[in-house]
Short mmCIF file of N, CA and C in Angstrom, two decimals:
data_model
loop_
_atom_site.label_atom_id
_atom_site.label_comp_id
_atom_site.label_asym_id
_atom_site.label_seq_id
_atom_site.Cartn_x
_atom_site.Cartn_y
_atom_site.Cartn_z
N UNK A 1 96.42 54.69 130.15
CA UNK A 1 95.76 55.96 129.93
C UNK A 1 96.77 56.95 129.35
N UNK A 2 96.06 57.49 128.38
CA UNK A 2 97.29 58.82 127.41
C UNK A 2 97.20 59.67 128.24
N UNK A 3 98.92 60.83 128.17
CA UNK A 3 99.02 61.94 128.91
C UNK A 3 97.58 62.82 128.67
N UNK A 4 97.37 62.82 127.56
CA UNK A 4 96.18 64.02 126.83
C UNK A 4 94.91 64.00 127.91
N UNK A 5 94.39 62.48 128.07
CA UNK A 5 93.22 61.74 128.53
C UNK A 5 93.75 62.62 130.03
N UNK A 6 94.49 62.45 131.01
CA UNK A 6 95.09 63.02 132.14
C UNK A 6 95.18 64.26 132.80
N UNK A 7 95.39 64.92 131.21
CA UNK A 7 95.56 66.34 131.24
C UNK A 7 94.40 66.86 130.78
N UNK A 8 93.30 66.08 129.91
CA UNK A 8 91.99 66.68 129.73
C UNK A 8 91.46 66.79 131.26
N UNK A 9 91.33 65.48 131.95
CA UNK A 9 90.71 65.27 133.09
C UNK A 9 91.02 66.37 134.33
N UNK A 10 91.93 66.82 134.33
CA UNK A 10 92.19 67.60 135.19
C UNK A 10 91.78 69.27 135.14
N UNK A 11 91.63 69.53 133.44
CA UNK A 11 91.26 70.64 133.03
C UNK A 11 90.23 70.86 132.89
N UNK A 12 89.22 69.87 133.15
CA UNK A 12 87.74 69.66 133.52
C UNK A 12 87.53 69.60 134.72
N UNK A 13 88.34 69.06 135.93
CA UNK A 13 88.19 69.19 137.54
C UNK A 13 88.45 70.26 138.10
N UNK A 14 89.31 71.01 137.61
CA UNK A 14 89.83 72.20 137.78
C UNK A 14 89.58 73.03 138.92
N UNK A 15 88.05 73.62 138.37
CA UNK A 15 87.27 74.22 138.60
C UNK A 15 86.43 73.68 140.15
N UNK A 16 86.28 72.67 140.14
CA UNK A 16 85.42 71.88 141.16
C UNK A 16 86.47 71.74 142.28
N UNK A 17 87.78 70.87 142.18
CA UNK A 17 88.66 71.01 142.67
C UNK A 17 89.30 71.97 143.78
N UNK A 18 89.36 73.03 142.63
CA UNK A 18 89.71 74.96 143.33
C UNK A 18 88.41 75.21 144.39
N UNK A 19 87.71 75.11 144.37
CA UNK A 19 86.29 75.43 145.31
C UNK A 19 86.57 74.78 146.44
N UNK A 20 86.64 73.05 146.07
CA UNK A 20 87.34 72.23 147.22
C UNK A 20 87.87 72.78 148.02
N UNK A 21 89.19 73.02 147.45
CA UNK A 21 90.61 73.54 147.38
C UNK A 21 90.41 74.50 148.68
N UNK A 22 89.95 75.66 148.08
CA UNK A 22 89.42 76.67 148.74
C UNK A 22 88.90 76.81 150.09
N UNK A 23 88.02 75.54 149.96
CA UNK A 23 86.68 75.64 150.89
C UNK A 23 87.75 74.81 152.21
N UNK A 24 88.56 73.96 151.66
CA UNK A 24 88.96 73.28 153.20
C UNK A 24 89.86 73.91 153.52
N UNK A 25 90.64 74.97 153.03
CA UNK A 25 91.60 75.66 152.98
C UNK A 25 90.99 77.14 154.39
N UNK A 26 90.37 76.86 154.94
CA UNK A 26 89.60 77.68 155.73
C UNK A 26 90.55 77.96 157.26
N UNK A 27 90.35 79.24 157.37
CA UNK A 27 91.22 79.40 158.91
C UNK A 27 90.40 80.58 159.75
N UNK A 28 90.77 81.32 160.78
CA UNK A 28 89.76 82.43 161.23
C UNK A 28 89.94 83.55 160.79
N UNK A 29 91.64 83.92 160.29
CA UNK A 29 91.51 85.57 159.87
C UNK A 29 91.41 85.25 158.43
N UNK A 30 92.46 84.48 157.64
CA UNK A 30 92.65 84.71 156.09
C UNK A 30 91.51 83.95 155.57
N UNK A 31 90.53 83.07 156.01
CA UNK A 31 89.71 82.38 155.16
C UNK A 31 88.77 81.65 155.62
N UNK A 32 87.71 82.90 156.44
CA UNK A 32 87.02 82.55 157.20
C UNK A 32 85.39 81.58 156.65
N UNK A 33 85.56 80.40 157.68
CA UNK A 33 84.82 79.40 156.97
C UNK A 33 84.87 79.06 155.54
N UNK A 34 86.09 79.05 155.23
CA UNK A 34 86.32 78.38 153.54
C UNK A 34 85.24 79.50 152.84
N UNK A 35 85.88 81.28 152.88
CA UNK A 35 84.66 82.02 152.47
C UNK A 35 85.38 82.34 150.65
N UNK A 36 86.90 82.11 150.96
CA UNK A 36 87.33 82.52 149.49
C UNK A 36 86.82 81.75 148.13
N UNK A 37 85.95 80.14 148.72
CA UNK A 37 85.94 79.73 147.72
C UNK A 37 84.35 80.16 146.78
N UNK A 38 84.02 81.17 147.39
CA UNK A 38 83.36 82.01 146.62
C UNK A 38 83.48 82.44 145.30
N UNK A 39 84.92 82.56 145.49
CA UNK A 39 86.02 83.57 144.31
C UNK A 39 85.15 82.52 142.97
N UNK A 40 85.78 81.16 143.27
CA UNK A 40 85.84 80.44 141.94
C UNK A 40 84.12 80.07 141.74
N UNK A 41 83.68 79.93 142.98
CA UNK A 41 82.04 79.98 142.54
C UNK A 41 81.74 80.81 141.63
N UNK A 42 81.97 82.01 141.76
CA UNK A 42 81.30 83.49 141.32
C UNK A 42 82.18 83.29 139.26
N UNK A 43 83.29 83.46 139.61
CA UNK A 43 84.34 82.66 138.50
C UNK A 43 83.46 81.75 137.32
N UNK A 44 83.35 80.73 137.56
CA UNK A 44 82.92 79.99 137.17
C UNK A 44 81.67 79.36 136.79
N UNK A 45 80.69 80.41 137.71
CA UNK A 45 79.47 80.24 137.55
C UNK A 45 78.72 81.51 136.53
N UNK A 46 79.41 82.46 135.99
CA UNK A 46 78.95 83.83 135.75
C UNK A 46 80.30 84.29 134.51
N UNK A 47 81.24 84.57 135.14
CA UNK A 47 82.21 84.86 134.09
C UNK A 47 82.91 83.86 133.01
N UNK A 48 83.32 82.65 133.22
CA UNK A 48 83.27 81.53 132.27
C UNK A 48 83.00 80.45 132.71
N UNK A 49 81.42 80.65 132.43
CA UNK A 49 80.54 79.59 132.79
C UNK A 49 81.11 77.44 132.03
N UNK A 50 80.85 77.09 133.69
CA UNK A 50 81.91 75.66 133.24
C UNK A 50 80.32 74.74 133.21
N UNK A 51 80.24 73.74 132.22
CA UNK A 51 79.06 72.73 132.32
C UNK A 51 79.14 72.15 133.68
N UNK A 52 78.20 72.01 134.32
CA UNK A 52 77.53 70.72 135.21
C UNK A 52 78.28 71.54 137.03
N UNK A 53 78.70 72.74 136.70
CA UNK A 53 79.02 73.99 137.67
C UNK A 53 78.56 74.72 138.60
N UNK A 54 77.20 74.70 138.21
CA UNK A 54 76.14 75.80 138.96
C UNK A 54 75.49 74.75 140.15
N UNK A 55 75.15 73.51 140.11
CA UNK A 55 74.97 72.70 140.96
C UNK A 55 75.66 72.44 142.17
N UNK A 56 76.83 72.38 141.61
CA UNK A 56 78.17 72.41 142.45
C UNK A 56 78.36 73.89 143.27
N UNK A 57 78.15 74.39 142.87
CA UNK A 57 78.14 76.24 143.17
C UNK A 57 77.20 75.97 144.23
N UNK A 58 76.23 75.33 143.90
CA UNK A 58 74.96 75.89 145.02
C UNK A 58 75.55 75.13 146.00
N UNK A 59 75.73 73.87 146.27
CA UNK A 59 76.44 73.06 146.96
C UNK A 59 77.96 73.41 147.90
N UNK A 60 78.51 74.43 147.27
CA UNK A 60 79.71 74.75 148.39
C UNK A 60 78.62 76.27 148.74
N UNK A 61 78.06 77.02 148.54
CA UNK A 61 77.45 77.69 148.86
C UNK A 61 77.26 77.33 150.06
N UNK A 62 75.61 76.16 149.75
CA UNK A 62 75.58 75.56 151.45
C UNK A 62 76.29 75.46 152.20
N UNK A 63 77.62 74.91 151.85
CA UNK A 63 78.51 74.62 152.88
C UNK A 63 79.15 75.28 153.85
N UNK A 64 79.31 76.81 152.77
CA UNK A 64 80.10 77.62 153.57
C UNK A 64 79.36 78.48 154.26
N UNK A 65 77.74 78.53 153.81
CA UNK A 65 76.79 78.96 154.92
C UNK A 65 76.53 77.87 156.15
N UNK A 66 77.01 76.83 155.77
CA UNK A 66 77.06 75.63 157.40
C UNK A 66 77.87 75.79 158.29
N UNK A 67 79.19 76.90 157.35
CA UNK A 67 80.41 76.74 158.17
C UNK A 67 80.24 78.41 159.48
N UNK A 68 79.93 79.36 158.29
CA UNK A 68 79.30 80.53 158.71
C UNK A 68 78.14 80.75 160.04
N UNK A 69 77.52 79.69 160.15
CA UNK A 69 76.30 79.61 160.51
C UNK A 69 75.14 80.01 160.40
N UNK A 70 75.08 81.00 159.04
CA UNK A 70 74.28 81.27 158.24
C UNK A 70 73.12 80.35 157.79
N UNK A 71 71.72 80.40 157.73
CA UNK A 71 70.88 79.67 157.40
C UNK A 71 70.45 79.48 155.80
N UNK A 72 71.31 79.53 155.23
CA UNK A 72 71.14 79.46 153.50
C UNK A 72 70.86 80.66 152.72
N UNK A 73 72.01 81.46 154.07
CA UNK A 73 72.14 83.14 153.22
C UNK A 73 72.94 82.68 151.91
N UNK A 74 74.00 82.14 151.94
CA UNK A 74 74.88 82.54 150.53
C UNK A 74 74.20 81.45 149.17
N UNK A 75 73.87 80.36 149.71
CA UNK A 75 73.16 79.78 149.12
C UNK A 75 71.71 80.73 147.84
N UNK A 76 70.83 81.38 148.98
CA UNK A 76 69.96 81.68 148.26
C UNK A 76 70.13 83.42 147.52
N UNK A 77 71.46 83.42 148.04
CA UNK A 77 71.69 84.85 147.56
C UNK A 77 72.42 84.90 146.13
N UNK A 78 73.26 83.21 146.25
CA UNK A 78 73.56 82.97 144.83
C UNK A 78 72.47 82.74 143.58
N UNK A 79 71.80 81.51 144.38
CA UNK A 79 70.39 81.70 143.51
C UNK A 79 69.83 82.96 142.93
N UNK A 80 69.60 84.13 143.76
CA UNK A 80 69.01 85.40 143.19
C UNK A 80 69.68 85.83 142.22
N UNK A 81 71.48 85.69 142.33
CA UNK A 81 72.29 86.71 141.48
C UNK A 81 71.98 85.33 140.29
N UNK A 82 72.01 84.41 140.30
CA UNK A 82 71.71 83.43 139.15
C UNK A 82 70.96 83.53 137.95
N UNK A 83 69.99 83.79 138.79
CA UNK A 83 68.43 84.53 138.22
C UNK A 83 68.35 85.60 137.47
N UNK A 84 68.88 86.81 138.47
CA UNK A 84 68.93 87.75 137.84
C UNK A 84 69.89 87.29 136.50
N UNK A 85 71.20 87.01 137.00
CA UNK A 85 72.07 87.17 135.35
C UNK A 85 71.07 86.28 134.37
N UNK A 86 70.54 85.95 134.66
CA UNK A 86 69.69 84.34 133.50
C UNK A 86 68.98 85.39 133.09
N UNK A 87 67.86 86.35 133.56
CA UNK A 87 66.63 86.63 132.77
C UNK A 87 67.28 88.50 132.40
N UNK A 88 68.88 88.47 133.18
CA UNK A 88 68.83 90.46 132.51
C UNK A 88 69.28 90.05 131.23
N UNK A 89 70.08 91.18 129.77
CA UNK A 89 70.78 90.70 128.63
C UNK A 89 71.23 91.83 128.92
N UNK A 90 71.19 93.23 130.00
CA UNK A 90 72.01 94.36 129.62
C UNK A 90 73.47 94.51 129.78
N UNK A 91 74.04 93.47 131.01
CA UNK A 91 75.16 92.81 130.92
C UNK A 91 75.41 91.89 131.24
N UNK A 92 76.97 91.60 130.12
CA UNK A 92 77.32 90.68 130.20
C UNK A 92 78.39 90.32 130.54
N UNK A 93 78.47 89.86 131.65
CA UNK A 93 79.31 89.62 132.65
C UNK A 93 80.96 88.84 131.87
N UNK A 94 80.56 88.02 130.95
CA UNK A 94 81.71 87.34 130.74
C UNK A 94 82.63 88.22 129.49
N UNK A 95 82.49 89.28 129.36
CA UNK A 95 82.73 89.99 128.39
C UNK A 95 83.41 91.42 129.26
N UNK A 96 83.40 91.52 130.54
CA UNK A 96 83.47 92.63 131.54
C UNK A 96 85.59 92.58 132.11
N UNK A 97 86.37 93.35 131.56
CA UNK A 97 87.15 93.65 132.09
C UNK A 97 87.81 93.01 133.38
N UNK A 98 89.00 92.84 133.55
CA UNK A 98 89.49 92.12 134.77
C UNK A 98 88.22 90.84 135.22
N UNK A 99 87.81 90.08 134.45
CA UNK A 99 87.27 89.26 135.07
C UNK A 99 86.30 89.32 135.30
N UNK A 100 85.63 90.12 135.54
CA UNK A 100 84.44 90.88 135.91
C UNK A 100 84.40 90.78 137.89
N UNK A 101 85.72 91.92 137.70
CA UNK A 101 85.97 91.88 138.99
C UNK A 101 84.90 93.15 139.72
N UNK A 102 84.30 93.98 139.18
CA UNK A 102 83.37 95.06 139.27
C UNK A 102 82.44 94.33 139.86
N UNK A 103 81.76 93.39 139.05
CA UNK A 103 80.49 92.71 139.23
C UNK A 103 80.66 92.16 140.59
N UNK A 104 82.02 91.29 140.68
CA UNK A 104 82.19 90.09 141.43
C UNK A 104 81.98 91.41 143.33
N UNK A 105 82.70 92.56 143.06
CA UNK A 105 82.66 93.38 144.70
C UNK A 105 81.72 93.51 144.30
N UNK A 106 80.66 93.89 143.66
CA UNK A 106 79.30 94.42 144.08
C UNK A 106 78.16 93.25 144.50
N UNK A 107 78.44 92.11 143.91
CA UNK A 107 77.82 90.89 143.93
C UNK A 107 78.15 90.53 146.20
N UNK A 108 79.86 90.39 146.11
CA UNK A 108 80.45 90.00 148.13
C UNK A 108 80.09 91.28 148.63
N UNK A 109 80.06 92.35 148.36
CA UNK A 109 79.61 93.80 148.83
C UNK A 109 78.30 93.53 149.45
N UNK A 110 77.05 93.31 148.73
CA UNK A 110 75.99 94.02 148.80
C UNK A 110 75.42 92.01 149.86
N UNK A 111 75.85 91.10 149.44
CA UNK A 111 76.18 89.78 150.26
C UNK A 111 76.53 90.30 151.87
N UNK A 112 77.33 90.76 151.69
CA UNK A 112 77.78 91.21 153.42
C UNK A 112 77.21 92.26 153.77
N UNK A 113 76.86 93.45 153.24
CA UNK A 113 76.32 94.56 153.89
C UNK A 113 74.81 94.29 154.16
N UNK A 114 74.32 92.67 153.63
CA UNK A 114 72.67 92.08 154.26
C UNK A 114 73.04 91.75 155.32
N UNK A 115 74.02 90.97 155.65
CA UNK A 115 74.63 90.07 156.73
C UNK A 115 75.29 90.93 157.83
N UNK A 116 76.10 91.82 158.11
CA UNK A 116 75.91 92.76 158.41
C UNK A 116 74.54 93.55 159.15
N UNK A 117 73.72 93.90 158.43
CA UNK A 117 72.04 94.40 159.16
C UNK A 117 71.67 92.73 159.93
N UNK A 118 71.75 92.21 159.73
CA UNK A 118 71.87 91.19 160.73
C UNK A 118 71.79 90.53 162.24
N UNK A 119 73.08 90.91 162.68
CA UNK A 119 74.10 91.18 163.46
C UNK A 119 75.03 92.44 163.40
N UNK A 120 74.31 93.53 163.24
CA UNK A 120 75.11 95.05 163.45
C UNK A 120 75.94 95.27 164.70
N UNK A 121 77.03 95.23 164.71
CA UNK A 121 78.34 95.51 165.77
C UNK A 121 79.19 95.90 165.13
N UNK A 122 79.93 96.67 165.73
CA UNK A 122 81.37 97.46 165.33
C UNK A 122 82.72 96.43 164.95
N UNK A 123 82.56 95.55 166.01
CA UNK A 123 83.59 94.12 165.54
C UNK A 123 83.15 93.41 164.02
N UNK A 124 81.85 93.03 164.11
CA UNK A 124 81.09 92.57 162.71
C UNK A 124 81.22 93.36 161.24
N UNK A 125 80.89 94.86 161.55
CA UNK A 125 81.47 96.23 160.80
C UNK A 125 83.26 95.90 159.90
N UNK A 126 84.14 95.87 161.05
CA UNK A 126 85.58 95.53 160.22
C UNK A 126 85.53 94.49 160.24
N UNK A 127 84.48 92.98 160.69
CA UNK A 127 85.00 91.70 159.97
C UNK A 127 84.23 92.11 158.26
N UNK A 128 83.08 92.25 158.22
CA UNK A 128 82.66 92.29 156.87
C UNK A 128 83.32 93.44 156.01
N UNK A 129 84.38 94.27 156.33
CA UNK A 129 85.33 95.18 155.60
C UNK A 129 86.37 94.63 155.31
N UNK A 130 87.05 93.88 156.02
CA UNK A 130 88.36 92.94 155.36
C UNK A 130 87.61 91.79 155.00
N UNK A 131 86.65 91.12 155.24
CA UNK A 131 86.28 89.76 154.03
C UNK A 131 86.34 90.49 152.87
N UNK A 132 85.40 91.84 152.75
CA UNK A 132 85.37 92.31 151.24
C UNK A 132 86.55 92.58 150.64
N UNK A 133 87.62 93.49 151.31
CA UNK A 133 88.81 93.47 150.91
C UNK A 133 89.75 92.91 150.47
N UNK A 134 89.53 91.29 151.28
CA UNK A 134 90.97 90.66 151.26
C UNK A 134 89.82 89.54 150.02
N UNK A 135 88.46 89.36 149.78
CA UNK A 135 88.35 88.49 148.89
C UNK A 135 88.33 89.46 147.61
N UNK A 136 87.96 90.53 147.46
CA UNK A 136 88.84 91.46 146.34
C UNK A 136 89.92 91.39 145.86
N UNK A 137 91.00 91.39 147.01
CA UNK A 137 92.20 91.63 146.39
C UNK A 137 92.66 90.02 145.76
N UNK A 138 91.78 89.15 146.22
CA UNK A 138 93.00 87.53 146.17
C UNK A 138 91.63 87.62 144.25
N UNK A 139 90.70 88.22 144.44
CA UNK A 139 89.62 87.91 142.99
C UNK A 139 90.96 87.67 142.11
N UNK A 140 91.25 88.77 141.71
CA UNK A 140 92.03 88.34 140.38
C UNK A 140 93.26 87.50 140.15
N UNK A 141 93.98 87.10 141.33
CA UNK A 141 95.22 86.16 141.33
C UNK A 141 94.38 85.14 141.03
N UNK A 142 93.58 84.80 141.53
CA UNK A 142 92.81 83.40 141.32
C UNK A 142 92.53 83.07 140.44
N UNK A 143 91.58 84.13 140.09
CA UNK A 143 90.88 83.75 138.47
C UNK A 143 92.23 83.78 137.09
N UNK A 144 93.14 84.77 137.38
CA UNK A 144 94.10 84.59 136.09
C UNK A 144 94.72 83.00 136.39
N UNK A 145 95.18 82.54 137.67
CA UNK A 145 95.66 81.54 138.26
C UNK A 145 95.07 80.36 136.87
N UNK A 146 93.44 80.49 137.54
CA UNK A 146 92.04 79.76 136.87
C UNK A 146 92.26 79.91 135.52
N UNK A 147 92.55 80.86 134.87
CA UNK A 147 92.52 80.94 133.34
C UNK A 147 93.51 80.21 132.86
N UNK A 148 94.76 80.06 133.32
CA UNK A 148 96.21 79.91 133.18
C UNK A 148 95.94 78.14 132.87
N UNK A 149 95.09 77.79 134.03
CA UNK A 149 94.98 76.37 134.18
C UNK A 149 94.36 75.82 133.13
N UNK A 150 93.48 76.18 133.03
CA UNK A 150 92.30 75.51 132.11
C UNK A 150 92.22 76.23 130.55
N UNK A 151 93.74 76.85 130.31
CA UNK A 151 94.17 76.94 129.34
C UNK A 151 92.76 78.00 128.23
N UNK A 152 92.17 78.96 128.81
CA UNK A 152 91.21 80.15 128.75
C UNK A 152 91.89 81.41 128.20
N UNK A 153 92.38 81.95 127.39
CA UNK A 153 93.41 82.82 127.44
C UNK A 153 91.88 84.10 126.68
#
């Protein structure tokens, strides 16, 4: 097998991989229920959309609503934002500054502040304030990380 063949293959897994990556990469404060691998869902499914992706998306979705104990909140909440981006044209996400890191907090924002009305508690209150925070701040290391890889400039 050629280096090229090796190095294509990997720049096509990439993406699927990082979600993996992500998702088992799970602990209780920094990465609760494998929640960062959102990042590359949202990434990859919306800002540079990867073929045969969105399936896969829905799929760690589930997962990390299995891990959550969520009943197919993130799952069907991806679906909606899916939808919506499929049938709006007023923006366009892959064309949006830093990544479309705007989109991406308003997209985990308005995700947790459902979840949140939920289960309303003051402990629940600052967990869903540092998920938003700390998966904000890691959005853009990742995704330039992501660009870097799969050679996206």
């Amino acid at each position: 097998m050629k280096k090229e063949n090796i190095v294509l293959f990997l720049k096509t897994a990439f993406p699927f991989l990082l979600s993996i990556g992500l998702w088992r990469l799970s602990c209780s404060v920094w990465n609760q229920a494998g929640f960062l691998a959102i990042i590359p869902v949202f990434f990859f499914s919306f800002v540079r959309p990867v073929n045969w992706f969105a399936p896969f998306a829905a799929m760690i979705c589930f997962i990390i609503d299995y891990k959550f104990g969520t009943i197919c909140f993130w799952l069907a909440f991806y679906c909606l934002f899916y939808a919506i981006n499929g049938f709006q044209s007023f923006i366009d996400i892959s064309r949006i500054d830093k990544n479309g890191l705007i989109v991406f907090m308003v997209f985990i924002g308005t995700g947790l502040v459902l979840l949140l009305f939920r289960n309303f508690g003051f402990w629940n209150f600052l967990d869903a304030i540092w998920m938003f925070v700390w998966t904000s701040i890691l959005y853009y290391p990742i995704t330039q990380i992501s660009k870097r890889a799969i050679n996206d400039r």
